[in-house]
Short mmCIF file of N, CA and C in Angstrom, two decimals:
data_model
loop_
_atom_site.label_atom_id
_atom_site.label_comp_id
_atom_site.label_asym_id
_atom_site.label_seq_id
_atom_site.Cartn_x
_atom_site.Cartn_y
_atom_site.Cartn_z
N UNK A 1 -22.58 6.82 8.61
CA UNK A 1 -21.84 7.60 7.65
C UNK A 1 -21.33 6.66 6.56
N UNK A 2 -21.47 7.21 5.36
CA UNK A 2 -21.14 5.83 4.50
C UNK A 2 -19.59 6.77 3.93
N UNK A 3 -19.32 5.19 3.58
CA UNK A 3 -17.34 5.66 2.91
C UNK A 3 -17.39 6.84 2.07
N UNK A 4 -18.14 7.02 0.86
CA UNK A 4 -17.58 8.47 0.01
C UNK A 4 -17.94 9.61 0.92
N UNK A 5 -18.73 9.82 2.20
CA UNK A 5 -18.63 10.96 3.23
C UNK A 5 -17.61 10.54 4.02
N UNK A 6 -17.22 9.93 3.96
CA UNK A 6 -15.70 9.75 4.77
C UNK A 6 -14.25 9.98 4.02
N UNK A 7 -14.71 9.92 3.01
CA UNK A 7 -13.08 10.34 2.42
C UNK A 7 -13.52 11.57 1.76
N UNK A 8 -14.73 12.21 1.89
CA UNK A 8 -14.99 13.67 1.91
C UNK A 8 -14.48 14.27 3.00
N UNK A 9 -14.83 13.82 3.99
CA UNK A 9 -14.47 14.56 5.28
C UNK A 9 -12.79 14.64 5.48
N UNK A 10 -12.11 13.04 5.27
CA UNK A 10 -10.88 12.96 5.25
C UNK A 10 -9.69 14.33 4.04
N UNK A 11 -10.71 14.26 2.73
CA UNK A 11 -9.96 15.07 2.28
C UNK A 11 -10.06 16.24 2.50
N UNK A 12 -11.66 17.15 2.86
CA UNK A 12 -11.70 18.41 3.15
C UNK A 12 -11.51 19.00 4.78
N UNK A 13 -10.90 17.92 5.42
CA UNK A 13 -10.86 18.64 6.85
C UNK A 13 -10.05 17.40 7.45
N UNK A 14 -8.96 17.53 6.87
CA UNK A 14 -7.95 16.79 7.48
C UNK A 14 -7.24 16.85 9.09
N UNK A 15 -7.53 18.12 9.36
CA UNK A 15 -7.63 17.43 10.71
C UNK A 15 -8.49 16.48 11.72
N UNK A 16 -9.48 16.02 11.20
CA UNK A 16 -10.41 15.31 11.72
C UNK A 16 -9.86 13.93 12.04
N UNK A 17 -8.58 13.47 11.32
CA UNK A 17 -8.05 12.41 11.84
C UNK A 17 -7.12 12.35 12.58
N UNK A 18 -6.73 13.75 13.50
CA UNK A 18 -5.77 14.18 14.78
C UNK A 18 -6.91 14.35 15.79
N UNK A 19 -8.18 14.36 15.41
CA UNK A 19 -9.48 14.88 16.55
C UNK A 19 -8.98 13.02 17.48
N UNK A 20 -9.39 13.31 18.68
CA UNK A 20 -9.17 12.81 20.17
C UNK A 20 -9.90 11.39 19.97
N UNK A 21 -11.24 11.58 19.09
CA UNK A 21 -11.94 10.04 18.59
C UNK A 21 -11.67 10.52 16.93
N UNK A 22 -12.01 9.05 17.15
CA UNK A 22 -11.81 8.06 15.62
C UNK A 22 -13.09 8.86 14.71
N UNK A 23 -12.75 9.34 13.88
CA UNK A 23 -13.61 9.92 12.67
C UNK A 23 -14.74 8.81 12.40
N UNK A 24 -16.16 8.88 12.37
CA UNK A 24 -16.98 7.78 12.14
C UNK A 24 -16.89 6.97 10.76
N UNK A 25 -17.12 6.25 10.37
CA UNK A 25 -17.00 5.47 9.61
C UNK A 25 -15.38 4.95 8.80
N UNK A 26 -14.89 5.27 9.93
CA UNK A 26 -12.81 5.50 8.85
C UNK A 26 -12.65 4.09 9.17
N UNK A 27 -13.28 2.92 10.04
CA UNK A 27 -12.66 1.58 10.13
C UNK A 27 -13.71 1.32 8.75
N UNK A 28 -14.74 1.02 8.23
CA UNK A 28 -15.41 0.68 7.29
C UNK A 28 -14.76 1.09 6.03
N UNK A 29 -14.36 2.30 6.10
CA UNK A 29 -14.11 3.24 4.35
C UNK A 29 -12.29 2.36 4.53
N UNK A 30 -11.68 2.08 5.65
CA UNK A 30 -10.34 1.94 5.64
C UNK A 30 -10.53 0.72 4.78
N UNK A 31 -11.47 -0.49 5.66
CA UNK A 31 -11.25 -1.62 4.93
C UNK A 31 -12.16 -2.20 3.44
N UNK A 32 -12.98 -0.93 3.31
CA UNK A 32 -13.30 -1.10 2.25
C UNK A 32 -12.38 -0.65 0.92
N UNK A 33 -11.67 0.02 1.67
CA UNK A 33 -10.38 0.47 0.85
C UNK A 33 -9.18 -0.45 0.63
N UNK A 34 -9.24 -1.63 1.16
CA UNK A 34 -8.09 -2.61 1.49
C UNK A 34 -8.62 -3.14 0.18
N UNK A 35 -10.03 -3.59 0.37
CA UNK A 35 -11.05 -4.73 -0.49
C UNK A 35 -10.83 -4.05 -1.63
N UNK A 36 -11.02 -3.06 -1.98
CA UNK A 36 -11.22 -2.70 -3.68
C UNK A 36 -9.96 -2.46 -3.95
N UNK A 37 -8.99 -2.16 -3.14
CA UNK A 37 -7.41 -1.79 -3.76
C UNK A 37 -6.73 -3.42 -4.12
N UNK A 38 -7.51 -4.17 -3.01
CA UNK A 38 -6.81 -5.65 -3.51
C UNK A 38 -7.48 -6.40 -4.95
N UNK A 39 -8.64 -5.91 -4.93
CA UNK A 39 -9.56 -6.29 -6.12
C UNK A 39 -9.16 -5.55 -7.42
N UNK A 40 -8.43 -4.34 -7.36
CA UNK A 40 -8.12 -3.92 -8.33
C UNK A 40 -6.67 -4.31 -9.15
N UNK A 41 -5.82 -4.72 -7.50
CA UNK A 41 -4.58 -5.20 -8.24
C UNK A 41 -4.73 -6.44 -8.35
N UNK A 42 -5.75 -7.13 -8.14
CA UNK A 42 -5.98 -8.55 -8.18
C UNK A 42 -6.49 -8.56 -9.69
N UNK A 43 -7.56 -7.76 -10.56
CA UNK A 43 -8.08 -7.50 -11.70
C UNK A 43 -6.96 -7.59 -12.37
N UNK A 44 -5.75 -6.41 -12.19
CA UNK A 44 -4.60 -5.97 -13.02
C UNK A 44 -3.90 -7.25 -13.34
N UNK A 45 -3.66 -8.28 -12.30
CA UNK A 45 -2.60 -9.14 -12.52
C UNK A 45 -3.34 -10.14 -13.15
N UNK A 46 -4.64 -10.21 -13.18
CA UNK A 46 -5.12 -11.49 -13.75
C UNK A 46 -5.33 -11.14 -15.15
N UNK A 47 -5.88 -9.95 -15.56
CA UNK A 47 -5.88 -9.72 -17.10
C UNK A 47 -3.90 -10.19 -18.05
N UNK A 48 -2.98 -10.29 -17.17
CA UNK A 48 -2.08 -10.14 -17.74
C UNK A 48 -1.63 -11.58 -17.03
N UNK A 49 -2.32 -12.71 -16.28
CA UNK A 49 -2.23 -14.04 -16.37
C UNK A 49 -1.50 -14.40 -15.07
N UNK A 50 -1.22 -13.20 -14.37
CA UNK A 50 -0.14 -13.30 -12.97
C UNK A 50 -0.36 -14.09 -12.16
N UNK A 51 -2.03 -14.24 -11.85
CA UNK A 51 -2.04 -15.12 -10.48
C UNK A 51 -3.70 -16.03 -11.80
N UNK A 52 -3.59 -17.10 -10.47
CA UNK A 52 -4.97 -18.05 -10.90
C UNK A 52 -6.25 -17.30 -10.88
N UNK A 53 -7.48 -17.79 -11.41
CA UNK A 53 -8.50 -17.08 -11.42
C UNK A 53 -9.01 -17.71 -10.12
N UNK A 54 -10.04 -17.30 -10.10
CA UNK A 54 -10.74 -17.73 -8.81
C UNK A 54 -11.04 -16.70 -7.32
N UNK A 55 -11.84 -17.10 -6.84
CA UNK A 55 -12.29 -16.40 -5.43
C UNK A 55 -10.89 -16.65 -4.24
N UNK A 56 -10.77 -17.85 -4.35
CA UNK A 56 -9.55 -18.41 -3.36
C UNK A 56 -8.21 -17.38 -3.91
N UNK A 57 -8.14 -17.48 -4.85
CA UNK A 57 -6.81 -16.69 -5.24
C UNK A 57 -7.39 -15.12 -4.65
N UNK A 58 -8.03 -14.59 -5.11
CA UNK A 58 -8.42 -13.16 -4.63
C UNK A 58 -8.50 -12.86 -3.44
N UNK A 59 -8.86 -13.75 -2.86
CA UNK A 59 -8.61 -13.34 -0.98
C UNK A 59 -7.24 -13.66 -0.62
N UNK A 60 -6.15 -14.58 -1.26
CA UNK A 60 -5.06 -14.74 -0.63
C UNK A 60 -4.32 -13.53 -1.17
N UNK A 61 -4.61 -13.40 -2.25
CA UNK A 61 -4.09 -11.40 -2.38
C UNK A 61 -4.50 -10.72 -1.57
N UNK A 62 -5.94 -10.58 -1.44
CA UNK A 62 -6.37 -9.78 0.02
C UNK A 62 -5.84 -9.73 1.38
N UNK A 63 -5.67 -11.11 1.66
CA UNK A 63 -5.14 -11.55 2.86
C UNK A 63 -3.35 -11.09 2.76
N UNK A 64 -2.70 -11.01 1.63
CA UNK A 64 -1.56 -10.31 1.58
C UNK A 64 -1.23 -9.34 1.69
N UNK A 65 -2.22 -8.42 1.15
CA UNK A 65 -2.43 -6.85 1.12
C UNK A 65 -2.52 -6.36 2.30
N UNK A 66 -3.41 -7.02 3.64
CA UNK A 66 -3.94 -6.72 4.77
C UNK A 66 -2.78 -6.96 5.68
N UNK A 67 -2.10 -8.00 5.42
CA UNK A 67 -0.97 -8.73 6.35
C UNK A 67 0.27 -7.89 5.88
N UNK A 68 0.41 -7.18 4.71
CA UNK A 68 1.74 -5.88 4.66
C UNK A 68 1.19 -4.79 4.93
N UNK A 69 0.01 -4.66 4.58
CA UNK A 69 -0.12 -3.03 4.89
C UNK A 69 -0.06 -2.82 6.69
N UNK A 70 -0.46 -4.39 7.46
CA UNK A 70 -0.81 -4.19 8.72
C UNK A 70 0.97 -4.08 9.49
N UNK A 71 1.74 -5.16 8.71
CA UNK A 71 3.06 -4.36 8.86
C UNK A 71 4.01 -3.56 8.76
N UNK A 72 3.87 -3.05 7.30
CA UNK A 72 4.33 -1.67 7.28
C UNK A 72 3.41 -0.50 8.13
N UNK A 73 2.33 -0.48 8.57
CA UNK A 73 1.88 0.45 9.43
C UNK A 73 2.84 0.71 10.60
N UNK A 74 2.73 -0.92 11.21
CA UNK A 74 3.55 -0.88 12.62
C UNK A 74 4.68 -0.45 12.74
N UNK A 75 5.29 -0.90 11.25
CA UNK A 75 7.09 -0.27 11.22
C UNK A 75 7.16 1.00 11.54
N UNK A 76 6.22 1.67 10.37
CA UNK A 76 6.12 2.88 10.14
C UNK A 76 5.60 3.78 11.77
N UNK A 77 5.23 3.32 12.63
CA UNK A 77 4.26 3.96 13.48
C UNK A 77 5.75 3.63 14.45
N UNK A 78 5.94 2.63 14.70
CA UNK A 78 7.59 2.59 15.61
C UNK A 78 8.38 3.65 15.26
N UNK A 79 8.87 3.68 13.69
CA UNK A 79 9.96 4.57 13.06
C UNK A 79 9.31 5.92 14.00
N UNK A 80 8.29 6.47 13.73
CA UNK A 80 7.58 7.39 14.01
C UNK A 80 7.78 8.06 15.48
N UNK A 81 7.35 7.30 16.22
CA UNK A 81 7.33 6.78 17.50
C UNK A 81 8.73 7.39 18.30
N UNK A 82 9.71 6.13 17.70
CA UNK A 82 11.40 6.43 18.05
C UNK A 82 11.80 8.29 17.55
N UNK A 83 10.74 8.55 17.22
CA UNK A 83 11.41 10.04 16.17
C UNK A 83 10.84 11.29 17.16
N UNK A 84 10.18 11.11 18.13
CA UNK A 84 9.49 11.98 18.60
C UNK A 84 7.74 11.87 18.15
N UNK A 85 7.93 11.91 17.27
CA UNK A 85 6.24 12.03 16.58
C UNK A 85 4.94 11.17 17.02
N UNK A 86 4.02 11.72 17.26
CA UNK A 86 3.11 11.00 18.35
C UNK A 86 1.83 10.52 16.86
N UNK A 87 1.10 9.79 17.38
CA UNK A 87 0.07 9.64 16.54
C UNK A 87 -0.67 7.90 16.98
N UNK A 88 -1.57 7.47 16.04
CA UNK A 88 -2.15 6.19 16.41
C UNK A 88 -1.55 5.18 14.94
N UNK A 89 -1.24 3.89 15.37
CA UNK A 89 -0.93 2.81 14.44
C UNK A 89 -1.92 2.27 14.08
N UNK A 90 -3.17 2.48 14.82
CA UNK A 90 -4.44 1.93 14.51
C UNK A 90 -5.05 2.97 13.11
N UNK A 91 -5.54 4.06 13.48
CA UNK A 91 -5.73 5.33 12.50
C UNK A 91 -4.69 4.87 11.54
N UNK A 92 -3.37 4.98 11.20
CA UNK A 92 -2.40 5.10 10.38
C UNK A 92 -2.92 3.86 9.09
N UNK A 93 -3.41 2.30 9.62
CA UNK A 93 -3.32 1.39 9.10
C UNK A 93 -4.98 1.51 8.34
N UNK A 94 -5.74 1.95 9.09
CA UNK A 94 -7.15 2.45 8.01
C UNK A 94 -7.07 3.45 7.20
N UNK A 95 -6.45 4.37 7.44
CA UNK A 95 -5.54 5.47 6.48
C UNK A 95 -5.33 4.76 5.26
N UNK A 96 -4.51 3.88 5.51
CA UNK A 96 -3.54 3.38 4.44
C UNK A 96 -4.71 2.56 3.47
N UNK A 97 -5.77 2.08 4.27
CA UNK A 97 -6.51 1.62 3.28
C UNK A 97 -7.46 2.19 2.37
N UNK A 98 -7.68 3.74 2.94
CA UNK A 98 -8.12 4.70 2.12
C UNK A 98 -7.37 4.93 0.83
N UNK A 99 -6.29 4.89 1.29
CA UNK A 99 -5.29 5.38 0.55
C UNK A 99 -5.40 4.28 -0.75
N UNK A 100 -5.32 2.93 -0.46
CA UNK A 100 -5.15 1.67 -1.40
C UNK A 100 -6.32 2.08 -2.32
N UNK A 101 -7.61 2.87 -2.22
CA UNK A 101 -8.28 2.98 -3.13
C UNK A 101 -7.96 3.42 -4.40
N UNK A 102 -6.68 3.96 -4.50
CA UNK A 102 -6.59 4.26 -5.32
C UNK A 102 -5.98 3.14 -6.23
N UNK A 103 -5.71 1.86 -6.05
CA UNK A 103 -4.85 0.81 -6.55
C UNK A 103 -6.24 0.53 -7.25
N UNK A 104 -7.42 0.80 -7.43
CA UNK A 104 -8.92 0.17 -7.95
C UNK A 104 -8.62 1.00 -9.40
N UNK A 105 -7.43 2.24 -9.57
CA UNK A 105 -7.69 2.64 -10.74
C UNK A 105 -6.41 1.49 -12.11
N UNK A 106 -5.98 0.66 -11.14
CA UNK A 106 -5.04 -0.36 -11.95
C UNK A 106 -5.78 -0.79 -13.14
N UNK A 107 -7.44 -0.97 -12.79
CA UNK A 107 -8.80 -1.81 -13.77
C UNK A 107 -8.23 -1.00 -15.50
N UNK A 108 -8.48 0.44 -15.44
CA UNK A 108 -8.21 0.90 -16.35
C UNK A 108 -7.46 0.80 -17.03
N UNK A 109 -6.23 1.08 -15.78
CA UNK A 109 -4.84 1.44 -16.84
C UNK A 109 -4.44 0.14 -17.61
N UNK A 110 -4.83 -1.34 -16.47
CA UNK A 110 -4.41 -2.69 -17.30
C UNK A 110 -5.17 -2.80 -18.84
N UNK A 111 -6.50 -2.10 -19.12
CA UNK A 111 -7.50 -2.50 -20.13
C UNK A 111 -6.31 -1.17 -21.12
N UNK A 112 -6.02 -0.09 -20.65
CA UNK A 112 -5.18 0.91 -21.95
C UNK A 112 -4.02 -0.17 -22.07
N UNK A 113 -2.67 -0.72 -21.30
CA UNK A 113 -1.95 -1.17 -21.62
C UNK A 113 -2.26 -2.85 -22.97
N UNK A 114 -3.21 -3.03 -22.07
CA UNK A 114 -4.24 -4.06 -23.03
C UNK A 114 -3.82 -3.71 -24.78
N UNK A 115 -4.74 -2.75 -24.49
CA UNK A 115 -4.72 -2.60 -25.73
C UNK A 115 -3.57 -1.63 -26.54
N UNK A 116 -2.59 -1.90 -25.91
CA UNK A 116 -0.97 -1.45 -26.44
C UNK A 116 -0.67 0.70 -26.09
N UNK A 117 -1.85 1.33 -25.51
CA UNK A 117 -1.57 2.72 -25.15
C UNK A 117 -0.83 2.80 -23.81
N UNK A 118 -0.59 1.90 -23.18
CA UNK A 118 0.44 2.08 -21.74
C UNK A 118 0.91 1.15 -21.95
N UNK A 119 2.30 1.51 -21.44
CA UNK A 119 3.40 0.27 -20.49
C UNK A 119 2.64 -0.24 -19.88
N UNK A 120 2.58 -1.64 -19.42
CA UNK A 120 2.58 -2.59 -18.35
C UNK A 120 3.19 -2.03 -16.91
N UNK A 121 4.20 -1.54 -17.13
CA UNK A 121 5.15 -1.65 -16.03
C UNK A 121 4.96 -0.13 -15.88
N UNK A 122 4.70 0.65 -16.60
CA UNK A 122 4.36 1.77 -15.97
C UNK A 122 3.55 2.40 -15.27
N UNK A 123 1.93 1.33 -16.21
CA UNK A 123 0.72 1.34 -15.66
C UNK A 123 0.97 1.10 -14.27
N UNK A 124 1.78 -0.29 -13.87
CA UNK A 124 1.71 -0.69 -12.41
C UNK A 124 2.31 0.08 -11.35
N UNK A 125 3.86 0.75 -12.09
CA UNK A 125 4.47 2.51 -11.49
C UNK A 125 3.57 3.15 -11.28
N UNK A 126 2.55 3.52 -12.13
CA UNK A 126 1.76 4.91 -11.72
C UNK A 126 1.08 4.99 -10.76
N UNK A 127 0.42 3.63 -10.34
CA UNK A 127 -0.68 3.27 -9.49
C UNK A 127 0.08 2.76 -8.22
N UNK A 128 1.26 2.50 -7.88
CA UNK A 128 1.62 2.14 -6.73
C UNK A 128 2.89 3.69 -6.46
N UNK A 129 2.86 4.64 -7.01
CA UNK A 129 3.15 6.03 -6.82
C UNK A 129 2.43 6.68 -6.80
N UNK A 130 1.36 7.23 -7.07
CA UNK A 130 0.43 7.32 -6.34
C UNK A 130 -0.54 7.12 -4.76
N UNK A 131 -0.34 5.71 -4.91
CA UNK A 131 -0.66 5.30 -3.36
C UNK A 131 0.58 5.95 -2.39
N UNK A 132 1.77 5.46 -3.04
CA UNK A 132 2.60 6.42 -1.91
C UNK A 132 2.72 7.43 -1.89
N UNK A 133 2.03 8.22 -2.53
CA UNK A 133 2.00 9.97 -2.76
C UNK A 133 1.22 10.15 -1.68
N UNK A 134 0.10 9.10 -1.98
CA UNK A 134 -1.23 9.43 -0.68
C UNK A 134 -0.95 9.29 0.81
N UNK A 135 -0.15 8.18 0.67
CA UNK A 135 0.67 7.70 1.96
C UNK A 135 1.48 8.53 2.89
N UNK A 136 2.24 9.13 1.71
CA UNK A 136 3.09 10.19 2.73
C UNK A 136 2.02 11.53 2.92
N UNK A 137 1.39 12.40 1.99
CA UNK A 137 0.12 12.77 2.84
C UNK A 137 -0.25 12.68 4.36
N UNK A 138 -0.47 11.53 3.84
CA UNK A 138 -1.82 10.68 5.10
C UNK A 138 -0.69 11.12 6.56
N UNK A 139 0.61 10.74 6.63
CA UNK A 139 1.28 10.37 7.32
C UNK A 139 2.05 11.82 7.92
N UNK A 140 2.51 12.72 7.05
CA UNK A 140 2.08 14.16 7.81
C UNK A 140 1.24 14.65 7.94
N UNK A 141 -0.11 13.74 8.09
CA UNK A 141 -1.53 14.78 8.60
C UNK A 141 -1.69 14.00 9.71
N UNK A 142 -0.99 13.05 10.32
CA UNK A 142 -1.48 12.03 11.09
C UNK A 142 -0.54 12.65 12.09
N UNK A 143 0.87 12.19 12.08
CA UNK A 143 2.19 12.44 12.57
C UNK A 143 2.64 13.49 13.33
N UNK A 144 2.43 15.02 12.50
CA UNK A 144 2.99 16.13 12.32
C UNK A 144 4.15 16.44 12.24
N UNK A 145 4.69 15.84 10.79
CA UNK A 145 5.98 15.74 10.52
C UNK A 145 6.07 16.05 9.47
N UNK A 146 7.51 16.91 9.01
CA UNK A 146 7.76 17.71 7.74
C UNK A 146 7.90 16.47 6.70
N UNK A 147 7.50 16.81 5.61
CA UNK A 147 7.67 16.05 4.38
C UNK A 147 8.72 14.55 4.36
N UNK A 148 9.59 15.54 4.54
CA UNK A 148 11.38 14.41 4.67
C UNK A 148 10.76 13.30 5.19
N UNK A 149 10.69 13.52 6.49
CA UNK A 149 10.36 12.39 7.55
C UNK A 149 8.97 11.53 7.19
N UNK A 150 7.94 11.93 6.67
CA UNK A 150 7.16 10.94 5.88
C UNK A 150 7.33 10.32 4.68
N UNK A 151 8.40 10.96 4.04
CA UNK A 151 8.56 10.66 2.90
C UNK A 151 9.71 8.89 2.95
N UNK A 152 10.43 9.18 4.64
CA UNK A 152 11.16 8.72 5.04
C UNK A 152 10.47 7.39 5.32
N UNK A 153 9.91 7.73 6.34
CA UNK A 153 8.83 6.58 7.21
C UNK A 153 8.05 5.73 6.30
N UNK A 154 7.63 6.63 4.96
CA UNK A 154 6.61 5.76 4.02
C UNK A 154 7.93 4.33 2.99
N UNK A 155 9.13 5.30 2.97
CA UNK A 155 10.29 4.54 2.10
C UNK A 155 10.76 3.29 3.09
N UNK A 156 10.97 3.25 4.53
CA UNK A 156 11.61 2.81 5.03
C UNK A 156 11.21 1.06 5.07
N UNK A 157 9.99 0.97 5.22
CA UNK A 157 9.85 -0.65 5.20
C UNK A 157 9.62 -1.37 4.01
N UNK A 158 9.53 -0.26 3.12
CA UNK A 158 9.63 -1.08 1.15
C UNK A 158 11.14 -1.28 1.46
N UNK A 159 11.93 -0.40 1.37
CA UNK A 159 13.69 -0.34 1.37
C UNK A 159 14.36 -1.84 2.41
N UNK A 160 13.55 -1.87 3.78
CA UNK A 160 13.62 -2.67 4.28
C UNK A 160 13.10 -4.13 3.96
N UNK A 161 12.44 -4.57 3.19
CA UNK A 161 11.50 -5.72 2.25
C UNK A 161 12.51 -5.96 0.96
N UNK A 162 12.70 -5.16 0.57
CA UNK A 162 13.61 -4.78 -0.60
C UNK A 162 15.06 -5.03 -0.35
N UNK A 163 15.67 -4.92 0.50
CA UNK A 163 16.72 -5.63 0.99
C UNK A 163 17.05 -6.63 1.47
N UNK A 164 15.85 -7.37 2.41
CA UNK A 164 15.87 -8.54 2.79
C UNK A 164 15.69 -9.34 1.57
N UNK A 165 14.74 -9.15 0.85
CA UNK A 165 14.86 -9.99 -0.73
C UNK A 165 16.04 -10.15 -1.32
N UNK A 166 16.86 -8.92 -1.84
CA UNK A 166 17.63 -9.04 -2.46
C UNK A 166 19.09 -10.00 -2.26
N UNK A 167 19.04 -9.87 -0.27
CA UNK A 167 20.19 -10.41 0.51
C UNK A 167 19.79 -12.10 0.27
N UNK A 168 18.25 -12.63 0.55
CA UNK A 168 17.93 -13.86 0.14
C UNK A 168 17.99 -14.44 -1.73
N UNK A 169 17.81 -13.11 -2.17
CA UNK A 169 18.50 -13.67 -3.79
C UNK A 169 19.69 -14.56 -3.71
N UNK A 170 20.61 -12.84 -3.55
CA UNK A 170 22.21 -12.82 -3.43
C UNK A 170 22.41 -14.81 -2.66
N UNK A 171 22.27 -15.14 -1.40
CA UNK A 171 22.55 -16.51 -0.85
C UNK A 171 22.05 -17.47 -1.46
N UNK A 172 20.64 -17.36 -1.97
CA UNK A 172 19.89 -18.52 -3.04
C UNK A 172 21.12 -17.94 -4.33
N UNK A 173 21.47 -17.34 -5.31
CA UNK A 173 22.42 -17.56 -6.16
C UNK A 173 23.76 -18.05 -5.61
N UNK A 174 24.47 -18.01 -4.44
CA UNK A 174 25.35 -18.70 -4.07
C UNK A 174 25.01 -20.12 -3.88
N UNK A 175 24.17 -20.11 -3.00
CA UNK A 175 23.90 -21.65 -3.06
C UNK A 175 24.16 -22.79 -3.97
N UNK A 176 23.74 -22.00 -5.04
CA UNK A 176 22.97 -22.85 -6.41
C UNK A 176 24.32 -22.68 -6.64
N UNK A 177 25.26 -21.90 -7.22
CA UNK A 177 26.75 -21.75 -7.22
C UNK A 177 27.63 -22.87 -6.48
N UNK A 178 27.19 -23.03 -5.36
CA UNK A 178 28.16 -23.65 -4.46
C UNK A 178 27.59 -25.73 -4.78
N UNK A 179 25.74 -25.78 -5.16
CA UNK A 179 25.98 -26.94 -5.37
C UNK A 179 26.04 -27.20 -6.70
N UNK A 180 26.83 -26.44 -7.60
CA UNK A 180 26.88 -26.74 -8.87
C UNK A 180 28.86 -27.15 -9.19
N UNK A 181 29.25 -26.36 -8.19
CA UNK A 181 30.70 -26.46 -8.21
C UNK A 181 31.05 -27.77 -7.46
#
């Protein structure tokens, strides 16, 4: 079964990823979905000078992409888990890489902002709202959980990433405070 019959099947018969086996080809289309969503935000950031060029640089984005999405799955599948809601962390995390396909449409929006018809920063909003549009989707078709609670589960380990940063700001600006005084 090749990937565009798999995210046919995924979108027109969504229960097929609550069926008892693994939908055929969803580990292939998942991680081919990792590969082009990292290739696309890998495209986006390099037209605008973010990261180095090169093959080595593009897989350590890859290899980043794979190593959060593989942990926010697990968070997300615990949160889940602790909530009542049954489902697989395995399924959830090829999901998600279906889902990243859509980060391949960054190519565009970076070439409109390019050329001064989009924000930068919106272009990169649209395309990582989106993915979490798909995300929470994915996650009450997986789950069987009302909106809230995916909407919840999909927020909870950005919010959680997002705080731990900010708390390591906050002490790195004291620091620097404390050896300046």
């Amino acid at each position: 079964m090749n990937p565009i019959t798999t995210l046919e099947l995924l979108v027109e018969d969504p229960a097929a990823l609550l069926a008892a086996e693994r939908p055929e080809g969803l580990g292939r289309t998942g991680l081919l979905g990792y590969f082009a969503g990292a290739l696309g935000f890998f495209v986006f950031m390099r037209l605008f000078s973010a990261v180095p060029p090169g093959v080595v640089s593009f897989l350590v984005v890859l290899a980043f992409v794979l190593a959060f999405n593989f942990f926010f799955a697990g968070v997300m599948h615990l949160f889940l888990d602790l909530t009542g809601a049954r489902g697989s962390a395995g399924r959830l995390f090829l999901a998600f890489g279906c889902s990243d396909l859509l980060l391949s449409l960054l190519v565009p929006l970076a070439f409109f902002s390019k050329l001064g018809y989009v924000n930068v920063f919106l272009a990169l909003c649209l395309g990582v709202l989106l993915v979490i549009y798909a995300r929470v989707r994915l996650v009450r078709r997986l789950y069987d959980v009302s909106s809230n609670k995916a909407l919840l589960a999909v927020w909870l380990p950005y919010a959680g990433l997002s705080a731990l940063l900010f708390t390591g700001f906050i002490y790195a600006v004291a620091w620097l405070a404390w050896l300046i005084i």
